[in-house]
Tab-separated table of C-alpha atoms in Angstrom:
chain	number	residue	atom	x	y	z
A	474	UNK	CA	-0.242	0.048	-0.235
A	475	UNK	CA	1.173	3.612	-0.911
A	476	UNK	CA	1.540	6.282	1.529
A	477	UNK	CA	0.778	9.879	1.152
A	478	UNK	CA	1.972	12.693	3.943
A	479	UNK	CA	-0.075	15.821	3.795
A	480	UNK	CA	1.364	18.854	6.182
A	481	UNK	CA	-1.250	21.593	6.870
A	482	UNK	CA	-3.663	18.531	6.067
A	483	UNK	CA	-6.515	20.768	7.385
A	484	UNK	CA	-6.458	23.704	5.679
A	485	UNK	CA	-7.919	24.175	2.133
A	486	UNK	CA	-5.505	22.425	-0.476
A	487	UNK	CA	-4.432	20.123	2.679
A	488	UNK	CA	-7.873	18.832	3.075
A	489	UNK	CA	-8.886	18.196	-0.435
A	490	UNK	CA	-5.580	16.433	-0.957
A	491	UNK	CA	-6.419	14.055	1.729
A	492	UNK	CA	-9.770	13.271	0.717
A	493	UNK	CA	-8.496	12.924	-3.173
A	494	UNK	CA	-5.584	10.549	-2.663
A	495	UNK	CA	-7.789	8.736	-0.004
A	496	UNK	CA	-10.106	8.180	-2.411
A	497	UNK	CA	-7.415	6.994	-4.599
A	498	UNK	CA	-6.715	3.829	-1.991
A	499	UNK	CA	-3.431	5.803	-0.389
A	500	UNK	CA	-2.502	5.416	3.505
A	501	UNK	CA	-2.723	8.902	4.057
A	502	UNK	CA	-1.196	10.815	7.324
A	503	UNK	CA	-2.013	14.263	8.096
A	504	UNK	CA	0.040	16.746	10.122
A	505	UNK	CA	-1.732	20.101	11.249
A	506	UNK	CA	-1.735	21.491	14.498
A	507	UNK	CA	-4.229	24.315	14.003
A	508	UNK	CA	-1.733	26.931	13.897
A	509	UNK	CA	-4.107	29.355	11.969
A	510	UNK	CA	-5.947	29.936	14.838
A	511	UNK	CA	-3.377	31.191	15.791
A	512	UNK	CA	-2.446	33.060	13.216
A	513	UNK	CA	-6.104	34.331	12.423
A	514	UNK	CA	-7.979	33.405	15.688
A	515	UNK	CA	-11.230	31.666	15.674
A	516	UNK	CA	-12.204	32.488	12.705
A	517	UNK	CA	-9.321	30.671	10.713
A	518	UNK	CA	-8.880	27.691	12.757
A	519	UNK	CA	-9.313	24.292	10.680
A	520	UNK	CA	-10.036	22.244	14.027
A	521	UNK	CA	-13.570	21.851	12.389
A	522	UNK	CA	-11.517	19.846	8.998
A	523	UNK	CA	-9.819	17.906	11.581
A	524	UNK	CA	-12.387	16.529	13.077
A	525	UNK	CA	-14.551	16.280	9.627
A	526	UNK	CA	-11.624	14.048	8.071
A	527	UNK	CA	-11.215	11.948	10.963
A	528	UNK	CA	-14.672	10.851	11.372
A	529	UNK	CA	-15.321	10.513	7.732
A	530	UNK	CA	-12.078	9.104	6.504
A	531	UNK	CA	-11.507	5.347	7.751
A	532	UNK	CA	-7.776	4.677	8.555
A	533	UNK	CA	-6.894	8.378	8.643
A	534	UNK	CA	-3.905	9.192	10.502
A	535	UNK	CA	-3.404	12.739	11.726
A	536	UNK	CA	-0.977	14.363	13.936
A	537	UNK	CA	-0.896	17.618	15.523
A	538	UNK	CA	2.376	18.159	15.693
A	539	UNK	CA	4.444	21.600	14.551
A	540	UNK	CA	6.460	21.490	11.261
A	541	UNK	CA	9.249	23.046	12.852
A	542	UNK	CA	9.826	20.099	15.345
A	543	UNK	CA	12.468	18.310	13.282
A	544	UNK	CA	12.344	15.259	16.085
A	545	UNK	CA	8.549	14.714	15.812
A	546	UNK	CA	8.488	14.996	11.903
A	547	UNK	CA	11.343	12.866	11.651
A	548	UNK	CA	9.359	10.616	13.560
A	549	UNK	CA	6.427	10.639	11.392
A	550	UNK	CA	8.612	10.173	8.544
A	551	UNK	CA	10.703	7.402	9.645
A	552	UNK	CA	7.561	5.207	10.861
A	553	UNK	CA	6.275	5.682	6.611
A	554	UNK	CA	9.584	5.191	5.327
A	555	UNK	CA	9.578	2.172	2.652
A	556	UNK	CA	6.170	2.975	1.392
A	557	UNK	CA	5.726	6.801	1.404
A	558	UNK	CA	5.121	7.711	-2.211
A	559	UNK	CA	4.096	11.245	-2.067
A	560	UNK	CA	4.486	14.063	0.160
A	561	UNK	CA	2.143	17.414	-0.132
A	562	UNK	CA	3.759	20.425	2.206
A	563	UNK	CA	0.894	22.569	2.496
A	564	UNK	CA	1.470	24.032	5.715
A	565	UNK	CA	2.843	27.790	5.852
A	566	UNK	CA	1.992	30.882	7.382
A	567	UNK	CA	0.086	32.596	4.833
A	568	UNK	CA	-0.566	36.250	5.388
A	569	UNK	CA	1.399	39.406	4.433
A	570	UNK	CA	-0.041	41.435	7.203
A	571	UNK	CA	0.486	38.487	9.736
A	572	UNK	CA	3.997	38.428	9.164
A	573	UNK	CA	4.903	41.531	9.683
A	574	UNK	CA	3.329	41.568	13.239
A	575	UNK	CA	6.043	38.252	13.997
A	576	UNK	CA	8.418	37.907	10.815
A	577	UNK	CA	10.123	35.616	12.844
A	578	UNK	CA	7.607	33.126	13.603
A	579	UNK	CA	6.992	33.870	9.673
A	580	UNK	CA	9.790	32.524	8.406
A	581	UNK	CA	10.322	30.068	11.038
A	582	UNK	CA	7.150	28.221	10.036
A	583	UNK	CA	7.803	28.937	6.114
A	584	UNK	CA	11.355	28.638	5.479
A	585	UNK	CA	12.254	26.521	8.562
A	586	UNK	CA	9.436	24.294	8.475
A	587	UNK	CA	10.214	23.316	4.609
A	588	UNK	CA	13.819	22.786	5.406
A	589	UNK	CA	12.603	20.222	8.056
A	590	UNK	CA	10.115	18.488	6.169
A	591	UNK	CA	12.576	18.495	3.349
A	592	UNK	CA	15.265	16.698	5.620
A	593	UNK	CA	12.833	14.106	6.546
A	594	UNK	CA	11.933	13.422	3.127
A	595	UNK	CA	15.987	13.417	2.203
A	596	UNK	CA	16.491	11.030	4.882
A	597	UNK	CA	13.541	8.087	5.034
A	598	UNK	CA	11.945	8.999	1.657
A	599	UNK	CA	14.294	9.637	-1.033
A	600	UNK	CA	11.993	8.417	-3.874
A	601	UNK	CA	9.119	9.795	-3.029
A	602	UNK	CA	7.366	12.884	-4.662
A	603	UNK	CA	7.727	16.061	-3.236
A	604	UNK	CA	5.012	18.702	-3.906
A	605	UNK	CA	5.363	22.347	-2.236
A	606	UNK	CA	2.790	24.867	-2.540
A	607	UNK	CA	4.274	28.130	-3.126
A	608	UNK	CA	2.861	31.433	-3.901
A	609	UNK	CA	2.834	34.103	-6.648
A	610	UNK	CA	3.912	36.517	-4.177
A	611	UNK	CA	7.703	35.266	-4.820
A	612	UNK	CA	7.697	37.920	-7.939
A	613	UNK	CA	7.038	40.618	-5.069
A	614	UNK	CA	5.330	43.640	-6.681
A	615	UNK	CA	7.218	43.406	-10.244
A	616	UNK	CA	3.721	42.629	-11.673
A	617	UNK	CA	3.143	45.983	-10.590
A	618	UNK	CA	5.197	47.502	-13.283
A	619	UNK	CA	3.301	46.249	-16.463
A	620	UNK	CA	1.486	48.885	-18.188
A	621	UNK	CA	-1.685	48.233	-17.126
A	622	UNK	CA	-4.678	50.150	-18.112
A	623	UNK	CA	-7.513	50.895	-15.766
A	624	UNK	CA	-11.481	50.234	-16.824
A	625	UNK	CA	-14.194	50.537	-15.319
A	626	UNK	CA	-14.393	47.290	-13.292
A	627	UNK	CA	-10.863	46.260	-13.536
A	628	UNK	CA	-7.310	46.782	-14.384
A	629	UNK	CA	-6.117	45.215	-17.460
A	630	UNK	CA	-3.017	44.270	-19.654
A	631	UNK	CA	-3.520	45.530	-23.775
A	632	UNK	CA	-4.643	42.468	-25.629
A	633	UNK	CA	-1.252	43.195	-27.785
A	634	UNK	CA	1.170	42.638	-24.719
A	635	UNK	CA	3.295	39.210	-24.701
A	636	UNK	CA	1.893	38.487	-20.909
A	637	UNK	CA	-1.658	39.090	-21.591
A	638	UNK	CA	-2.519	35.266	-21.100
A	639	UNK	CA	-0.758	35.283	-17.958
A	640	UNK	CA	2.719	35.994	-16.219
A	641	UNK	CA	4.981	33.270	-16.931
A	642	UNK	CA	7.624	31.516	-14.167
A	643	UNK	CA	10.247	33.362	-16.610
A	644	UNK	CA	9.133	36.766	-14.549
A	645	UNK	CA	12.495	38.191	-12.151
A	646	UNK	CA	11.884	37.647	-8.126
A	647	UNK	CA	14.503	40.358	-7.801
A	648	UNK	CA	14.357	44.342	-7.654
A	649	UNK	CA	11.084	44.150	-5.897
A	650	UNK	CA	9.369	44.474	-2.461
A	651	UNK	CA	7.989	41.175	-1.557
A	652	UNK	CA	6.390	41.176	1.920
A	653	UNK	CA	8.056	39.307	4.948
A	654	UNK	CA	5.655	36.821	4.007
A	655	UNK	CA	6.870	36.768	0.261
A	656	UNK	CA	10.676	36.653	1.466
A	657	UNK	CA	9.746	33.795	3.890
A	658	UNK	CA	8.259	31.847	0.695
A	659	UNK	CA	10.793	32.592	-1.648
A	660	UNK	CA	13.159	30.841	0.735
A	661	UNK	CA	11.051	27.870	1.065
A	662	UNK	CA	10.538	28.200	-3.115
A	663	UNK	CA	14.140	27.827	-3.697
A	664	UNK	CA	15.097	24.993	-0.807
A	665	UNK	CA	12.470	23.102	-2.489
A	666	UNK	CA	14.442	23.513	-5.730
A	667	UNK	CA	18.049	23.180	-4.495
A	668	UNK	CA	16.717	19.796	-2.878
A	669	UNK	CA	15.759	18.510	-6.664
A	670	UNK	CA	19.176	20.032	-8.055
A	671	UNK	CA	21.759	19.192	-5.399
A	672	UNK	CA	20.225	16.054	-4.061
A	673	UNK	CA	18.247	14.598	-7.048
A	674	UNK	CA	14.638	14.715	-4.762
A	675	UNK	CA	11.908	14.697	-7.370
A	676	UNK	CA	10.154	18.012	-6.220
A	677	UNK	CA	7.629	20.387	-7.816
A	678	UNK	CA	7.063	23.712	-6.964
A	679	UNK	CA	3.307	25.420	-7.645
A	680	UNK	CA	3.435	29.097	-7.478
A	681	UNK	CA	-0.648	29.536	-7.040
A	682	UNK	CA	-2.893	32.574	-7.524
A	683	UNK	CA	-5.865	32.674	-5.413
A	684	UNK	CA	-6.138	28.898	-4.037
A	685	UNK	CA	-10.109	28.718	-3.217
A	686	UNK	CA	-12.873	26.361	-2.307
A	687	UNK	CA	-15.381	24.983	0.108
A	688	UNK	CA	-12.589	23.957	2.359
A	689	UNK	CA	-11.259	27.577	3.171
A	690	UNK	CA	-12.185	28.777	6.923
A	691	UNK	CA	-12.222	32.113	5.178
A	692	UNK	CA	-10.550	34.569	7.948
A	693	UNK	CA	-10.055	38.669	6.990
A	694	UNK	CA	-6.379	38.012	6.472
A	695	UNK	CA	-6.483	34.570	4.121
A	696	UNK	CA	-8.863	33.463	1.852
A	697	UNK	CA	-10.007	36.314	-0.097
A	698	UNK	CA	-13.086	34.588	-2.430
A	699	UNK	CA	-14.248	32.661	1.311
A	700	UNK	CA	-13.984	35.559	3.607
A	701	UNK	CA	-15.875	37.883	1.100
A	702	UNK	CA	-18.455	35.068	0.526
A	703	UNK	CA	-18.730	34.425	4.340
A	704	UNK	CA	-19.118	38.312	4.987
A	705	UNK	CA	-21.752	38.520	2.137
A	706	UNK	CA	-23.878	35.347	3.641
A	707	UNK	CA	-23.769	36.591	7.125
A	708	UNK	CA	-23.931	40.731	7.083
A	709	UNK	CA	-20.448	40.844	7.795
A	710	UNK	CA	-18.909	44.312	6.868
A	711	UNK	CA	-15.866	43.588	4.443
A	712	UNK	CA	-12.866	46.288	3.846
A	713	UNK	CA	-11.243	46.715	0.214
A	714	UNK	CA	-7.746	48.133	0.476
A	715	UNK	CA	-6.451	50.043	-2.473
A	716	UNK	CA	-6.018	49.937	-6.316
A	717	UNK	CA	-10.014	51.465	-6.225
A	718	UNK	CA	-11.104	47.617	-5.988
A	719	UNK	CA	-10.226	47.314	-9.441
A	720	UNK	CA	-7.027	44.796	-8.467
A	721	UNK	CA	-7.707	40.939	-10.580
A	722	UNK	CA	-6.484	37.901	-9.157
A	723	UNK	CA	-7.246	34.373	-10.817
A	724	UNK	CA	-8.891	31.808	-8.768
A	725	UNK	CA	-8.303	28.206	-8.805
A	726	UNK	CA	-10.595	25.723	-6.782
A	727	UNK	CA	-8.595	23.317	-4.493
A	728	UNK	CA	-9.974	20.475	-6.375
A	729	UNK	CA	-8.462	21.667	-9.613
A	730	UNK	CA	-5.096	22.113	-8.065
A	731	UNK	CA	-4.833	18.566	-6.355
A	732	UNK	CA	-5.734	17.348	-9.855
A	733	UNK	CA	-3.067	18.861	-10.410
A	734	UNK	CA	-1.101	17.043	-7.972
A	735	UNK	CA	-1.962	13.851	-8.802
A	736	UNK	CA	-0.743	14.214	-12.329
A	737	UNK	CA	2.829	15.298	-10.872
A	738	UNK	CA	2.753	12.665	-8.349
A	739	UNK	CA	2.294	10.077	-11.024
A	740	UNK	CA	5.063	11.260	-12.985
A	741	UNK	CA	7.472	13.409	-11.091
A	742	UNK	CA	9.643	16.264	-12.418
A	743	UNK	CA	13.138	17.292	-10.648
A	744	UNK	CA	12.906	20.463	-9.561
A	745	UNK	CA	9.740	21.324	-11.760
A	746	UNK	CA	8.472	24.879	-11.256
A	747	UNK	CA	5.057	25.857	-12.157
A	748	UNK	CA	2.987	28.903	-12.151
A	749	UNK	CA	-0.777	27.614	-11.411
A	750	UNK	CA	-3.715	29.640	-10.843
A	751	UNK	CA	-7.423	30.041	-13.047
A	752	UNK	CA	-5.664	32.011	-15.741
A	753	UNK	CA	-7.617	33.707	-18.265
A	754	UNK	CA	-10.285	31.268	-17.456
A	755	UNK	CA	-11.147	32.187	-13.988
A	756	UNK	CA	-10.248	35.365	-12.828
A	757	UNK	CA	-12.165	38.451	-11.620
A	758	UNK	CA	-11.018	42.189	-10.075
A	759	UNK	CA	-12.160	42.856	-6.522
A	760	UNK	CA	-15.523	45.045	-7.668
A	761	UNK	CA	-16.717	42.282	-10.221
A	762	UNK	CA	-16.280	39.716	-7.035
A	763	UNK	CA	-18.489	41.558	-4.867
A	764	UNK	CA	-21.013	41.795	-7.657
A	765	UNK	CA	-20.947	38.024	-8.201
A	766	UNK	CA	-21.343	37.657	-4.121
A	767	UNK	CA	-23.974	39.775	-4.165
A	768	UNK	CA	-25.902	38.324	-7.084
A	769	UNK	CA	-25.482	34.607	-5.801
A	770	UNK	CA	-26.497	35.821	-2.086
A	771	UNK	CA	-29.221	37.631	-3.467
A	772	UNK	CA	-28.558	40.998	-1.386
A	773	UNK	CA	-25.824	43.696	-0.909
A	774	UNK	CA	-22.513	42.965	0.922
A	775	UNK	CA	-21.481	45.747	3.605
A	776	UNK	CA	-18.287	47.281	2.729
A	777	UNK	CA	-15.754	50.091	2.685
A	778	UNK	CA	-12.747	51.017	0.766
A	779	UNK	CA	-9.391	51.913	2.414
A	780	UNK	CA	-7.004	53.833	-0.178
A	781	UNK	CA	-4.076	52.225	1.013
A	782	UNK	CA	-2.905	49.147	-0.317
A	783	UNK	CA	-1.376	45.952	1.562
A	784	UNK	CA	2.738	45.718	0.980
A	785	UNK	CA	3.832	43.885	-1.701
A	786	UNK	CA	-0.170	43.670	-2.996
A	787	UNK	CA	-0.108	42.921	-6.744
A	788	UNK	CA	-2.829	44.904	-9.029
A	789	UNK	CA	-2.951	42.645	-12.046
A	790	UNK	CA	-2.168	38.703	-11.618
A	791	UNK	CA	-3.399	36.069	-14.107
A	792	UNK	CA	-1.126	32.588	-14.166
A	793	UNK	CA	0.273	31.795	-17.576
A	794	UNK	CA	-0.075	27.813	-16.853
A	795	UNK	CA	1.111	27.173	-20.231
A	796	UNK	CA	4.401	25.279	-18.743
A	797	UNK	CA	2.241	22.957	-16.461
A	798	UNK	CA	-0.063	22.270	-19.271
A	799	UNK	CA	2.531	21.307	-21.743
A	800	UNK	CA	4.393	19.184	-19.489
A	801	UNK	CA	1.161	17.800	-17.901
A	802	UNK	CA	-1.672	17.899	-21.087
A	803	UNK	CA	-4.234	14.987	-19.014
A	804	UNK	CA	-4.608	17.997	-16.585
A	805	UNK	CA	-8.072	20.076	-17.401
A	806	UNK	CA	-9.284	22.220	-15.101
A	807	UNK	CA	-13.563	21.750	-13.682
A	808	UNK	CA	-14.355	24.934	-11.995
A	809	UNK	CA	-15.430	28.241	-13.332
A	810	UNK	CA	-15.818	31.431	-11.194
A	811	UNK	CA	-19.412	31.022	-10.783
A	812	UNK	CA	-19.353	27.175	-9.534
A	813	UNK	CA	-16.426	28.081	-7.332
A	814	UNK	CA	-18.609	30.778	-5.344
A	815	UNK	CA	-21.777	28.702	-5.533
A	816	UNK	CA	-20.185	25.836	-4.064
A	817	UNK	CA	-18.611	27.967	-1.182
A	818	UNK	CA	-21.651	29.621	-0.395
A	819	UNK	CA	-23.678	26.462	-0.578
A	820	UNK	CA	-21.168	24.260	1.606
A	821	UNK	CA	-20.627	26.721	4.115
A	822	UNK	CA	-23.268	29.134	4.929
A	823	UNK	CA	-25.182	26.727	7.586
A	824	UNK	CA	-21.994	26.327	9.174
A	825	UNK	CA	-21.306	30.076	9.363
A	826	UNK	CA	-24.492	30.904	10.498
A	827	UNK	CA	-24.129	28.533	13.461
A	828	UNK	CA	-20.664	30.195	14.330
A	829	UNK	CA	-20.598	33.332	17.141
A	830	UNK	CA	-19.853	36.375	15.935
A	831	UNK	CA	-16.113	37.013	16.503
A	832	UNK	CA	-13.487	38.695	14.551
A	833	UNK	CA	-9.917	37.277	13.626
A	834	UNK	CA	-6.890	38.915	14.687
């Protein structure tokens, strides 16, 4: 029997991976100590998902340990040695704003934690495929130098620009402001590549746009579409930061991302690097996302605008996914924006309404 280890197993991407690979017959081991509740308060807690996975998936094994604890991580990986085929490293501190409050913890979780997991793979499962959920924030604010045109509802690239269909992996990561979160993810991203090139591990880095889906807890500082829909459904107030609300993001459903991970797990590269997201198929501005949520919920969202944008934030991001599609032509995303938002709403609205009125921190 093949084994999969997922870090951040109760988060959006981790839980989707747990379910998908469990359904494929893998023995699945999850690692998640609910650090999201430390980062974002009760809004961000993933405990509900941990309990759901344990109750619904026979044989699923969960470890509530910190990825920075090398001794504990080594123990888990050693126990799986011989059968371990795929490692999905999705555990992270994911917020620009939170990273600025505590850079040491941010770097420890994102960079040191990644190093700890990579070392465990190298020692106990060097033939396994290691998949890392990186971020488009490794490019810093370089995308903001593109010749963007302001339109009534969004910023956009001219259609004759060579990157109109999306930003490729060749964009530089230098001479830009990343945010401290972006820096810690750059360090982790490069570590994963280096363990591939230097030690020959089978590694793949996915630099994601907005990763989304119904498994997101939805907190103010993380989980853009999930939190926006949560506010629309529950009457919470939402704040838009900068760029007139016309900043553009591409969005990929967690199921479509895990489908990409499956492709890599079956035929893994060495030091593969891929931009991944909704691309030209699935993208929206903040204003467009608000309008879509209002349409689905059937009422207006309470929201306000703050002129100051978040440091390192992108005005326009659409991923060029052609490199991944060229290497893995069998991959075919299933979700568009409407289906993503409707699923988030339908599968979470009752749970949201039962939650106490608390604010994330």
